[in-house]
mmCIF file of C-alpha atoms in Angstrom:
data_model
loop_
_atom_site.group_PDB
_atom_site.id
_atom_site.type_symbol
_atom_site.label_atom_id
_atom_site.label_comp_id
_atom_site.label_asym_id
_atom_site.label_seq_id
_atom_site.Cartn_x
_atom_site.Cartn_y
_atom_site.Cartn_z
ATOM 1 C CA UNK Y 17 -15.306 6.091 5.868
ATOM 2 C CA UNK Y 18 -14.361 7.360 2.753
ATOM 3 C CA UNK Y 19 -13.415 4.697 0.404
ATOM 4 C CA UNK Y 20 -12.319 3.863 -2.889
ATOM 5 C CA UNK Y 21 -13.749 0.775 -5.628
ATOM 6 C CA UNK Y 22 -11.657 -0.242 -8.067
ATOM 7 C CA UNK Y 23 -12.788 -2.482 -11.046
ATOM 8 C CA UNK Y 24 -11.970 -4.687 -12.171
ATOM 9 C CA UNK Y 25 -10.614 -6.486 -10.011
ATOM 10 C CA UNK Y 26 -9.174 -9.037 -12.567
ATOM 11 C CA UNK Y 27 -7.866 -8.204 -15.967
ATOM 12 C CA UNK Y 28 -6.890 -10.836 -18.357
ATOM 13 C CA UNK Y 29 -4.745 -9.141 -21.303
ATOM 14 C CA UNK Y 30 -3.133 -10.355 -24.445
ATOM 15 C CA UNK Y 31 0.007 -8.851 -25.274
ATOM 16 C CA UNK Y 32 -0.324 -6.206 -27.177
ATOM 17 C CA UNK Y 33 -3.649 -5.266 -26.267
ATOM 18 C CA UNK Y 34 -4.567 -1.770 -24.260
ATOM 19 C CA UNK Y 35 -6.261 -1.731 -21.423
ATOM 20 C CA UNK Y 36 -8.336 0.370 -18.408
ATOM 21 C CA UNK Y 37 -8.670 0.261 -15.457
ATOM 22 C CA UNK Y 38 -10.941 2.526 -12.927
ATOM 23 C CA UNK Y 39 -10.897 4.123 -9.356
ATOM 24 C CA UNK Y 40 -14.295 5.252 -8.159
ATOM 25 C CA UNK Y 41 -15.316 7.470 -5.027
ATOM 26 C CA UNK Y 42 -18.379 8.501 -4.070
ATOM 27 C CA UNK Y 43 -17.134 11.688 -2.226
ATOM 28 C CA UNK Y 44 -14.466 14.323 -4.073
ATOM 29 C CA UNK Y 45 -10.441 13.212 -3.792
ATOM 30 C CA UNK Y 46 -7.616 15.674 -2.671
ATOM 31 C CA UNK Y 47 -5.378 13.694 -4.810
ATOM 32 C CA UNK Y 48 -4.927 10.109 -6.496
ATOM 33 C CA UNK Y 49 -1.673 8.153 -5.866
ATOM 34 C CA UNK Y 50 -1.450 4.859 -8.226
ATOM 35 C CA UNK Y 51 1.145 2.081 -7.257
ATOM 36 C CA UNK Y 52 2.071 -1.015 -8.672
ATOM 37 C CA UNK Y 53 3.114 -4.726 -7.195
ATOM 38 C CA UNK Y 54 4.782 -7.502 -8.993
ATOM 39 C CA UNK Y 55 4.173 -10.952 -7.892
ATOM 40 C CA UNK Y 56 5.784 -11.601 -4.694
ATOM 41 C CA UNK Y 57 6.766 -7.780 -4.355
ATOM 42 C CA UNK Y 58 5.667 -4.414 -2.569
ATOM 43 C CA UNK Y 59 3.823 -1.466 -3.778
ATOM 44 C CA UNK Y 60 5.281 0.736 -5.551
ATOM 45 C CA UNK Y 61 4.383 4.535 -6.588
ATOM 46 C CA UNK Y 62 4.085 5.195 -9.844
ATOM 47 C CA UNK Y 63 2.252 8.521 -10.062
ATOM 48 C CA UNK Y 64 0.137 10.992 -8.117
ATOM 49 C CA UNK Y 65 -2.625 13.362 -9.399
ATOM 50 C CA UNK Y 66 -3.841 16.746 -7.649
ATOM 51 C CA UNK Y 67 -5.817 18.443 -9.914
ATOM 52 C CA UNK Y 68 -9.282 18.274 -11.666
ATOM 53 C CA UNK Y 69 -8.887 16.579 -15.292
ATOM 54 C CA UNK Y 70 -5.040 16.317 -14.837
ATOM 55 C CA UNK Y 71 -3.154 13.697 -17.313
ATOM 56 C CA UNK Y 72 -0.035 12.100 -16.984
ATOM 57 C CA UNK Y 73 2.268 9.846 -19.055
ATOM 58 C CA UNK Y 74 4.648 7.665 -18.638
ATOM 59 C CA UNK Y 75 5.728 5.912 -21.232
ATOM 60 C CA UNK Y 76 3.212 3.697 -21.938
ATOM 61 C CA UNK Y 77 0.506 4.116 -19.140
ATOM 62 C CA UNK Y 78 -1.771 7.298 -19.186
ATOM 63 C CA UNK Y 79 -3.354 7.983 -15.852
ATOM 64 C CA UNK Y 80 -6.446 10.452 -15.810
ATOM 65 C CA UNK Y 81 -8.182 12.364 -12.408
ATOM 66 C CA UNK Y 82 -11.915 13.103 -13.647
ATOM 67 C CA UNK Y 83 -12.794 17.103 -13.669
ATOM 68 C CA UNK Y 84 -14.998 16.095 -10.371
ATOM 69 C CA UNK Y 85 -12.134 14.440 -8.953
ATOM 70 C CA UNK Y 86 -14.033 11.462 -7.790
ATOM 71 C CA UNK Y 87 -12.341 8.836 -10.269
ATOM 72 C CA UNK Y 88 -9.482 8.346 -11.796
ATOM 73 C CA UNK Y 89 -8.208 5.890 -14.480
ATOM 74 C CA UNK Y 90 -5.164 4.107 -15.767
ATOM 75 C CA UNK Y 91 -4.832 3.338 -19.384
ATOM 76 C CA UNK Y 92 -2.309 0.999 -20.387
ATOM 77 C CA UNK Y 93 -1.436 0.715 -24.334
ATOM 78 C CA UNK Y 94 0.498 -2.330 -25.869
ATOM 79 C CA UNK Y 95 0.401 -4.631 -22.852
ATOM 80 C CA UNK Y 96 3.872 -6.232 -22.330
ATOM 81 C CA UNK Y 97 4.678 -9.127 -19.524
ATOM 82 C CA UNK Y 98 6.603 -6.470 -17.445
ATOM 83 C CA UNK Y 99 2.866 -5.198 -16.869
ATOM 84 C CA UNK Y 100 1.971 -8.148 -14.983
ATOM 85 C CA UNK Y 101 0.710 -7.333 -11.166
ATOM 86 C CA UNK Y 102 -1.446 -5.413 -8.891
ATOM 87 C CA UNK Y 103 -2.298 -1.312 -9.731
ATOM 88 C CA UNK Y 104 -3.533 -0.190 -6.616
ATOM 89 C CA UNK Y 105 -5.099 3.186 -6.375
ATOM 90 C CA UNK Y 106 -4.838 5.209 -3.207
ATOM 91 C CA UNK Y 107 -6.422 8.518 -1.978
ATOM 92 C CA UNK Y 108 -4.663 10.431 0.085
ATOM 93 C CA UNK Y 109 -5.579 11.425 3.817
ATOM 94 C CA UNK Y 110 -3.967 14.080 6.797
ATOM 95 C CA UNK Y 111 -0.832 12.567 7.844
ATOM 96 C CA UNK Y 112 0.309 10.877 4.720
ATOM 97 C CA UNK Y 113 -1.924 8.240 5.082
ATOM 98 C CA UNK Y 114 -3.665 6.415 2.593
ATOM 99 C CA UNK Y 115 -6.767 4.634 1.762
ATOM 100 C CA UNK Y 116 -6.071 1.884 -0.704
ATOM 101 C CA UNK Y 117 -8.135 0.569 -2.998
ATOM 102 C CA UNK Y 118 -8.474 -3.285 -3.726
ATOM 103 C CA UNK Y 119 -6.326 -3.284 -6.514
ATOM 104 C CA UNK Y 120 -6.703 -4.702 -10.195
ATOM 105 C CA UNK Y 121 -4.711 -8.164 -10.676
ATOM 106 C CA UNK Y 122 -3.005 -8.191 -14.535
ATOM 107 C CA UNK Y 123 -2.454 -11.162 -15.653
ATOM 108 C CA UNK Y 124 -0.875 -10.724 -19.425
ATOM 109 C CA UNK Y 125 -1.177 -13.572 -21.550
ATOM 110 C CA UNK Y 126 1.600 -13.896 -24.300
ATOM 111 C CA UNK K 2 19.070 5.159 0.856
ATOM 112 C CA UNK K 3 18.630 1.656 1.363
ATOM 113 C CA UNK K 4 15.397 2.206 0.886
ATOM 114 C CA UNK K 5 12.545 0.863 4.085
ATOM 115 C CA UNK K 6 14.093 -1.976 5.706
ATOM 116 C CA UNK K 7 12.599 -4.586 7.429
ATOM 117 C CA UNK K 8 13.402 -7.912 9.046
ATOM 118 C CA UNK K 9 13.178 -10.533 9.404
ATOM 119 C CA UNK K 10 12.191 -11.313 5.136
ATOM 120 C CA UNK K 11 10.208 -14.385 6.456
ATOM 121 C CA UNK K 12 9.256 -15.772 10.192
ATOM 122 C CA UNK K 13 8.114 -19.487 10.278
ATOM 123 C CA UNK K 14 6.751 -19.978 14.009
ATOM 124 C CA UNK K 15 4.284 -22.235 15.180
ATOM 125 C CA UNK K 16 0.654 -20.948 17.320
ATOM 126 C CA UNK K 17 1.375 -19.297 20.579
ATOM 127 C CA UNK K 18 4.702 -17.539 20.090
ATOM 128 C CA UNK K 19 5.128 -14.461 20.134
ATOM 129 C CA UNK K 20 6.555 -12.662 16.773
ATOM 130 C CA UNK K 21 8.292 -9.025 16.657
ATOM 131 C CA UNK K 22 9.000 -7.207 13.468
ATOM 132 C CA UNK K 23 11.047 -4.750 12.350
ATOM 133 C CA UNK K 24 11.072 -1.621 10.765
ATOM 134 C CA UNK K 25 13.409 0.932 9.489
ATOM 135 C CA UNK K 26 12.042 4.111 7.705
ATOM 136 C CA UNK K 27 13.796 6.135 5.560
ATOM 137 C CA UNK K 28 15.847 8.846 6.867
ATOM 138 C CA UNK K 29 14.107 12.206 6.956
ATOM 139 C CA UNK K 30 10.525 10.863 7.034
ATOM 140 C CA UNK K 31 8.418 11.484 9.759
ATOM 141 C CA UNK K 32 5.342 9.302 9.457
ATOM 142 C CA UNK K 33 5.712 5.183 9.241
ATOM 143 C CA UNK K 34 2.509 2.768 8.994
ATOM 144 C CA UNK K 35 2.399 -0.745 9.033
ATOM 145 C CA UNK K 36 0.333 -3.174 6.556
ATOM 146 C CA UNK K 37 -0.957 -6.417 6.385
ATOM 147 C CA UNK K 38 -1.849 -8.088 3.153
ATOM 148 C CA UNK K 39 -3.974 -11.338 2.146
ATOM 149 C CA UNK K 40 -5.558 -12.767 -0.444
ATOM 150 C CA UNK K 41 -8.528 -12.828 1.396
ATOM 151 C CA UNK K 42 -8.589 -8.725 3.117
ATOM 152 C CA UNK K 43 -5.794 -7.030 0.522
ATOM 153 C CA UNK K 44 -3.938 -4.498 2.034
ATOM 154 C CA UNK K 45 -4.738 -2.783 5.478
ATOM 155 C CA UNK K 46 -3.576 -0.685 7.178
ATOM 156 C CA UNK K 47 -2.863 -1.575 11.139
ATOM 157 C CA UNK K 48 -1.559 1.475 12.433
ATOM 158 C CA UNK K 49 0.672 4.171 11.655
ATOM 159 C CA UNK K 50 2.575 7.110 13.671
ATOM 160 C CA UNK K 51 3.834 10.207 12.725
ATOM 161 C CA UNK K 52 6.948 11.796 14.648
ATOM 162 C CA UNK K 53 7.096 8.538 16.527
ATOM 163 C CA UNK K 54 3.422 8.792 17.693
ATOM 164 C CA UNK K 55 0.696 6.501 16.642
ATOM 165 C CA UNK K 56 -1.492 8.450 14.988
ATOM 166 C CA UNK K 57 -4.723 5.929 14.443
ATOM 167 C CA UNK K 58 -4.038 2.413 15.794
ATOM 168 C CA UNK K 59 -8.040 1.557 14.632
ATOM 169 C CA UNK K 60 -6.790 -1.257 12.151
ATOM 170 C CA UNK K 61 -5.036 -3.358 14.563
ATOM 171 C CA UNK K 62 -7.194 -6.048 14.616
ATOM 172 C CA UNK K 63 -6.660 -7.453 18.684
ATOM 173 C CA UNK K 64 -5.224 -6.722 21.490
ATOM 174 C CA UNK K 65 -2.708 -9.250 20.798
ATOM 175 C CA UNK K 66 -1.164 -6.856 18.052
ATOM 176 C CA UNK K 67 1.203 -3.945 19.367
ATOM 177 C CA UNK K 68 3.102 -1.291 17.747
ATOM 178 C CA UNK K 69 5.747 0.312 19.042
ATOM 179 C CA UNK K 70 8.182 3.188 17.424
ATOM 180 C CA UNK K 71 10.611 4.355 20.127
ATOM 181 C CA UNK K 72 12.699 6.897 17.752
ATOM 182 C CA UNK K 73 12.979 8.133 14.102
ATOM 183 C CA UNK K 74 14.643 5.474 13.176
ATOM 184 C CA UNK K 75 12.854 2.263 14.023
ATOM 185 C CA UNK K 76 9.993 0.736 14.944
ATOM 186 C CA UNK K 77 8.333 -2.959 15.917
ATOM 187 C CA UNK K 78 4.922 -4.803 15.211
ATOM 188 C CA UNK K 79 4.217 -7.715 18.180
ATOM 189 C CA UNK K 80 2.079 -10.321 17.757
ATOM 190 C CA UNK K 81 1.646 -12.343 21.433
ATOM 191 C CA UNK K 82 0.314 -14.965 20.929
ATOM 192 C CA UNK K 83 0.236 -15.661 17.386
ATOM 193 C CA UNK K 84 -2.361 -17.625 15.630
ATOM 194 C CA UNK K 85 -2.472 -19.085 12.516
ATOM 195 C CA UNK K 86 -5.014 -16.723 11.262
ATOM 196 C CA UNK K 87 -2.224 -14.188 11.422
ATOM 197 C CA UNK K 88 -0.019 -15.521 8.391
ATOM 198 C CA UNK K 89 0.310 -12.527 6.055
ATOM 199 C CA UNK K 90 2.640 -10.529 4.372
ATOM 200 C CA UNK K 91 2.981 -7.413 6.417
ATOM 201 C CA UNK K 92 4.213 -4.127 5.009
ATOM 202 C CA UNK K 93 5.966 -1.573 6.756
ATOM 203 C CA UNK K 94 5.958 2.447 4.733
ATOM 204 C CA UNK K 95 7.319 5.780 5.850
ATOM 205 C CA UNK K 96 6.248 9.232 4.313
ATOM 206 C CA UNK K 97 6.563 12.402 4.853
ATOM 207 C CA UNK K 98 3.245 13.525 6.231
ATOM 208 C CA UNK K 99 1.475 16.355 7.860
ATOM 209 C CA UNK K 100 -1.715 17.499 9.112
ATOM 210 C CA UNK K 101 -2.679 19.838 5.981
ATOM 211 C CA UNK K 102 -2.570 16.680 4.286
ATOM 212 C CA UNK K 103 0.060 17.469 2.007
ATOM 213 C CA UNK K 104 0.921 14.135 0.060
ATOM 214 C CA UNK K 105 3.776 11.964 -0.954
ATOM 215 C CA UNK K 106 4.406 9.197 -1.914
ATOM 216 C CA UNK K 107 4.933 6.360 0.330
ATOM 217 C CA UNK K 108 8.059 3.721 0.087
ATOM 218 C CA UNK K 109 7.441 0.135 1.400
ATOM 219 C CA UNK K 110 9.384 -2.642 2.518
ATOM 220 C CA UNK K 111 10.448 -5.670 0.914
ATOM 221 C CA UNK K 112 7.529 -7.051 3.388
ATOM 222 C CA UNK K 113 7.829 -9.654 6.032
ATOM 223 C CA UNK K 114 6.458 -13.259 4.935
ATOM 224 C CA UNK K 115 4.861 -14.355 8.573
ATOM 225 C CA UNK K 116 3.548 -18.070 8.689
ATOM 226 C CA UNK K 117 1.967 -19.440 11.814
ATOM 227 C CA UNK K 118 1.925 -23.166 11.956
#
């Protein structure tokens, strides 16, 4: 089935640094849902994307769906501890379900 | 809203027994799934149900799992017997979810922390 690759799946960051991180598909997305888990935690949604080259903000993460709508990115500027966890990105199926990605493990360094 | 509920936070029980958790959506939504996560598989999905009916139950991995949702308002995951190859975190999330594939977000659980000895 349809699935999605994330990479990387480890990202060692100093604070203060940006970083990216990527969600690949082979076949065209409906939509992108990212979420985020602290260590020890649950998932938790941060933001979903619906259309071709959309951009979001939120404060200090930028999350991009590519014009094909087969990737999708999250850029995260001036790395803080509170960043530290898994960013899981999910594409969405009939339903409500959704196919998760492996997720990309921040570790932030200080 | 409290938010998904589920219980018990952690379950310490030793290779044979048989385990039941629980699961509380939130109010209004009509589709629930249920998660396992390792290290080893990350998160997958097991089975999920929408209007109280399981939808895809492909992900449970054995006939030993069963899922069970007998109203809006809760449902169970059983593991009989367990095994220790079963010690996960496991995730329960509600929606709300239709065919068209209209999206939202979905709201997990604090998780429950199962360890088979």
């Amino acid at each position: 089935g349809q699935q999605v690759m994330q990479i990387p799946q480890y990202q060692h960051v100093q604070e203060g640094e940006d970083f990216t991180t990527y969600c690949n598909s082979s076949t065209t997305l409906s939509n992108i849902q990212w979420y985020k888990q602290r260590p020890g935690g649950h998932p938790v949604f941060l933001i979903q994307l619906v259309k071709s080259g959309e951009v979001k903000k939120q404060k200090r993460l930028t999350f991009q769906f590519g014009e094909a709508k087969k990737n999708s990115s999250l850029h995260i500027t001036a790395t803080q501890t509170t960043d530290v966890g898994t960013y899981f990105c999910a594409s969405a199926k009939s339903w409500g379900k959704l196919q998760f990605g492996a997720g990309t493990q921040v570790v932030v360094t200080p | 809203d409290a938010g998904v509920i589920q219980s018990p936070r952690h379950e310490v029980t030793e290779m044979g027994q048989e385990v039941t958790l629980r699961c509380k959506p939130i109010s209004g939504h009509n589709s629930l799934f249920w998660y396992r996560q390792t290290m080893m598989r990350g998160l997958e999905l097991l089975i999920y149900f929408n209007n109280n009916v399981p939808i895809d139950d492909s992900g449970m991995p054995e006939d030993r799992f069963s899922a069970k949702m007998p109203n809006a308002s809760f449902s169970t995951l059983k593991i009989q017997p367990s095994e220790p190859r079963d010690s996960a975190v496991y995730f329960c999330a509600s929606t709300f979810g239709d065919r068209l594939a209209e999206t939202y977000e979905q709201y997990f659980g604090p998780g429950t922390r199962l360890t088979v000895t």
